[in-house]
Amino acid sequence: MNRINLPQLVIVIVILALGVTYESLAAHSTHTGAWQTEIVSIENRYNGRYPEGLVVFTGSSSIAAWKTLAGDMDPLAVLNHGFSGAKVSDVTRYADRIIAPFKPKAVVLFAGTNDINGIPGKSHSADQVVRDVIALFDQVRSRLPSVPIYYISITPTELRWHVWPEAQQANARIQAYCRKHESLHFIDITPNLLNENGAPDTLLYKPDRLHPNKRGYEIWTSVIKPVLLRDLGPN
């Protein structure tokens, strides 16, 4: 049997320790570094001069790709801080950079559709999404206790229709949670996105069968804007 002397043993322990440390740091970096480019891009729009008192829209790609948002919400003054691919936990992770510093008049959230994505092994349950949404609410309210938060319902889409029952459960439970808290609001756009057969209206979506097209955004606007104007006033 080969024996390892003390110096060799020390070297082995140090190598193993460094290896574990490196792997831990690498995993942490991969986790927290996701969407770093997009977040920095949002921050760079303002050159350190963050406008305050506006309505911040944030969430996944349906928000990020809403190029007509400012005009659609006029006379409400809004900021678009969406970033493509975001899950609920990603918005929570970056809330202190893309929400809190702007001291918004209100926050409008659309996240959850990438969580319940129907991909085997990667799709979240309604339970997980509800927990994550409540954690996001808590994160925002810990920094901005009185700010009203509007959660846009997870939308029905043809691409993810097979997991729609799970999304419906999440929507129902998030809506029930919002009803118990004065500063939380649930905006349900689901009925406006279904056809006469109760399926996603394909005329409202891009060819990817997931993201709203121009007509789709018009529907979003017709539901969301009146709620915000009613509660917040025009400016």
Coordinates of C-alpha atoms in Angstrom, one line a residue:
M1 CA 0.0 0.0 0.0
N2 CA 1.4 3.4 -0.9
R3 CA 1.6 5.9 1.9
I4 CA 0.9 9.6 1.6
N5 CA 3.3 11.7 3.7
L6 CA 2.1 14.8 5.5
P7 CA 3.2 17.4 2.8
Q8 CA 1.5 15.4 0.1
L9 CA -1.7 15.2 2.3
V10 CA -1.7 19.0 2.8
I11 CA -1.3 19.5 -0.9
V12 CA -4.3 17.2 -1.7
I13 CA -6.5 18.9 0.9
V14 CA -5.7 22.4 -0.5
I15 CA -6.4 21.3 -4.0
L16 CA -9.7 19.7 -3.0
A17 CA -10.6 22.8 -1.0
L18 CA -9.8 25.1 -3.9
G19 CA -11.8 22.9 -6.3
V20 CA -14.9 23.0 -4.1
T21 CA -14.5 26.7 -3.7
Y22 CA -14.2 27.2 -7.4
E23 CA -17.2 25.1 -8.2
S24 CA -19.3 26.9 -5.6
L25 CA -18.3 30.3 -7.0
A26 CA -18.8 29.2 -10.6
A27 CA -22.3 28.0 -9.7
H28 CA -23.1 31.2 -7.9
S29 CA -21.8 33.3 -10.7
T30 CA -23.8 31.4 -13.3
H31 CA -27.0 31.9 -11.2
T32 CA -26.6 35.5 -10.4
G33 CA -25.1 36.6 -13.6
A34 CA -28.0 35.6 -15.8
W35 CA -29.4 38.6 -17.7
Q36 CA -26.7 40.8 -16.4
T37 CA -26.2 42.4 -19.8
E38 CA -29.9 43.3 -20.0
I39 CA -30.0 44.7 -16.5
V40 CA -27.0 46.8 -17.1
S41 CA -28.5 48.0 -20.3
I42 CA -31.6 49.2 -18.4
E43 CA -29.5 51.0 -15.9
N44 CA -27.4 52.6 -18.6
R45 CA -30.4 54.3 -20.1
Y46 CA -30.4 56.8 -17.2
N47 CA -26.7 57.5 -16.6
G48 CA -27.3 57.4 -12.9
R49 CA -30.2 59.9 -13.0
Y50 CA -33.1 57.7 -12.2
P51 CA -36.5 59.3 -12.9
E52 CA -38.9 58.9 -10.0
G53 CA -42.6 58.7 -9.6
L54 CA -43.4 56.9 -12.8
V55 CA -45.1 53.5 -13.4
V56 CA -42.5 50.8 -13.8
F57 CA -43.5 47.8 -16.0
T58 CA -41.2 44.8 -15.6
G59 CA -41.2 41.1 -16.3
S60 CA -40.4 38.8 -19.2
S61 CA -40.2 39.3 -22.9
S62 CA -43.8 40.3 -23.5
I63 CA -43.0 43.4 -21.5
A64 CA -39.5 43.8 -23.0
A65 CA -40.9 43.6 -26.5
W66 CA -43.7 46.1 -25.9
K67 CA -42.2 48.8 -28.0
T68 CA -45.3 50.9 -28.0
L69 CA -45.8 50.8 -24.2
A70 CA -45.2 54.5 -23.6
G71 CA -47.6 55.6 -26.3
D72 CA -50.2 52.9 -25.4
M73 CA -50.2 54.1 -21.7
D74 CA -50.3 57.8 -22.4
P75 CA -51.1 60.0 -20.4
L76 CA -49.5 57.7 -17.8
A77 CA -45.8 58.1 -17.7
V78 CA -44.2 54.7 -17.7
L79 CA -40.8 52.9 -17.9
N80 CA -40.3 49.6 -19.6
H81 CA -37.9 47.4 -17.5
G82 CA -38.8 44.0 -19.0
F83 CA -36.0 41.5 -19.8
S84 CA -36.5 38.5 -22.1
G85 CA -36.7 35.1 -20.6
A86 CA -37.2 36.3 -17.0
K87 CA -38.8 34.0 -14.5
V88 CA -40.4 35.4 -11.3
S89 CA -37.3 34.8 -9.2
D90 CA -35.2 36.7 -11.8
V91 CA -37.4 39.8 -11.3
T92 CA -37.0 39.4 -7.6
R93 CA -33.2 39.1 -7.9
Y94 CA -33.0 42.4 -9.8
A95 CA -35.8 44.3 -8.1
D96 CA -33.3 46.4 -6.2
R97 CA -31.8 47.6 -9.5
I98 CA -34.7 48.0 -11.9
I99 CA -37.6 48.8 -9.5
A100 CA -36.6 50.2 -6.1
P101 CA -34.2 53.0 -7.2
F102 CA -36.9 54.6 -9.3
K103 CA -39.3 55.1 -6.4
P104 CA -42.2 54.3 -8.8
K105 CA -45.8 55.5 -8.5
A106 CA -46.8 51.9 -9.2
V107 CA -45.2 48.6 -10.4
V108 CA -46.8 46.5 -13.1
L109 CA -45.5 42.9 -13.2
F110 CA -45.8 40.2 -15.9
A111 CA -43.9 37.1 -14.9
G112 CA -44.7 33.4 -14.5
T113 CA -45.2 32.3 -18.1
N114 CA -41.6 31.2 -18.3
D115 CA -41.9 29.4 -15.0
I116 CA -44.8 27.2 -16.2
N117 CA -43.2 26.5 -19.5
G118 CA -44.1 22.9 -20.1
I119 CA -40.5 21.8 -20.6
P120 CA -40.0 18.5 -18.8
G121 CA -37.8 18.9 -15.7
K122 CA -37.8 22.7 -16.0
S123 CA -41.5 23.6 -15.7
H124 CA -42.5 24.9 -12.3
S125 CA -45.7 23.9 -10.4
A126 CA -48.4 26.4 -9.5
D127 CA -47.3 26.0 -5.9
Q128 CA -43.7 27.2 -6.7
V129 CA -44.9 30.1 -8.9
V130 CA -47.3 31.3 -6.2
R131 CA -44.5 31.1 -3.6
D132 CA -42.1 33.0 -5.9
V133 CA -44.7 35.7 -6.7
I134 CA -45.4 36.3 -3.0
A135 CA -41.6 36.5 -2.5
L136 CA -41.4 39.1 -5.3
F137 CA -44.3 41.1 -3.7
D138 CA -42.5 41.0 -0.4
Q139 CA -39.2 42.1 -1.9
V140 CA -40.7 45.1 -3.6
R141 CA -42.8 46.1 -0.5
S142 CA -39.8 45.8 1.8
R143 CA -38.2 48.6 -0.2
L144 CA -41.4 50.4 -1.2
P145 CA -44.0 49.7 1.5
S146 CA -46.8 51.8 0.0
V147 CA -46.3 51.3 -3.7
P148 CA -49.3 49.6 -5.5
I149 CA -48.3 46.5 -7.4
Y150 CA -50.3 45.2 -10.3
Y151 CA -49.8 41.6 -11.4
I152 CA -50.8 40.8 -15.0
S153 CA -52.2 37.3 -15.2
I154 CA -50.2 34.5 -16.8
T155 CA -51.6 34.4 -20.3
P156 CA -53.0 31.5 -22.3
T157 CA -50.9 30.7 -25.4
E158 CA -51.1 28.0 -28.0
L159 CA -47.5 27.0 -27.5
R160 CA -48.0 26.3 -23.8
W161 CA -51.6 25.3 -23.9
H162 CA -50.8 21.8 -22.5
V163 CA -49.8 23.4 -19.2
W164 CA -52.6 25.9 -19.1
P165 CA -54.4 24.2 -16.2
E166 CA -51.3 24.6 -14.0
A167 CA -51.1 28.3 -15.0
Q168 CA -54.8 28.7 -14.2
Q169 CA -54.2 27.4 -10.7
A170 CA -51.4 29.8 -10.2
N171 CA -53.5 32.7 -11.5
A172 CA -56.4 31.9 -9.2
R173 CA -54.2 31.6 -6.2
I174 CA -52.3 34.8 -6.9
Q175 CA -55.6 36.6 -7.5
A176 CA -56.9 35.4 -4.2
Y177 CA -53.7 36.5 -2.4
C178 CA -54.0 40.0 -4.0
R179 CA -57.6 40.4 -2.8
K180 CA -56.4 40.1 0.8
H181 CA -53.9 43.0 0.5
E182 CA -54.9 46.5 -0.3
S183 CA -51.8 47.5 -2.3
L184 CA -51.8 44.3 -4.5
H185 CA -53.9 44.1 -7.6
F186 CA -54.5 41.3 -10.1
I187 CA -55.3 42.2 -13.7
D188 CA -56.9 39.3 -15.5
I189 CA -56.5 39.6 -19.3
T190 CA -57.2 35.9 -19.9
P191 CA -60.9 36.3 -21.1
N192 CA -59.8 38.8 -23.7
L193 CA -57.2 36.5 -25.3
L194 CA -59.5 33.5 -25.9
N195 CA -61.6 32.8 -28.9
E196 CA -65.2 31.6 -29.0
N197 CA -64.1 28.0 -28.4
G198 CA -62.2 28.9 -25.2
A199 CA -58.8 28.5 -26.8
P200 CA -56.0 31.1 -27.3
D201 CA -57.0 33.4 -30.1
T202 CA -54.1 32.9 -32.6
L203 CA -54.9 36.2 -34.3
L204 CA -53.5 37.9 -31.2
Y205 CA -50.1 36.2 -31.3
K206 CA -46.9 36.3 -33.3
P207 CA -46.0 33.2 -35.4
D208 CA -44.1 31.8 -32.3
R209 CA -47.6 31.2 -30.8
L210 CA -46.3 32.7 -27.5
H211 CA -45.8 36.5 -27.7
P212 CA -48.5 39.1 -28.5
N213 CA -48.5 40.8 -31.8
K214 CA -49.7 44.3 -32.5
R215 CA -53.4 43.4 -32.1
G216 CA -52.5 41.4 -29.0
Y217 CA -50.9 44.4 -27.4
E218 CA -53.9 46.5 -28.2
I219 CA -56.0 44.0 -26.2
W220 CA -53.5 44.2 -23.3
T221 CA -53.7 48.0 -23.4
S222 CA -57.5 47.9 -23.4
V223 CA -57.6 45.9 -20.2
I224 CA -54.6 47.3 -18.3
K225 CA -54.7 51.0 -19.0
P226 CA -58.3 51.7 -17.7
V227 CA -57.3 50.0 -14.4
L228 CA -54.2 52.1 -13.9
L229 CA -56.0 55.3 -14.9
R230 CA -58.8 54.5 -12.5
D231 CA -56.4 53.9 -9.6
L232 CA -53.5 56.2 -10.3
G233 CA -55.0 59.1 -12.3
P234 CA -53.5 60.4 -15.6
N235 CA -50.1 61.4 -14.3

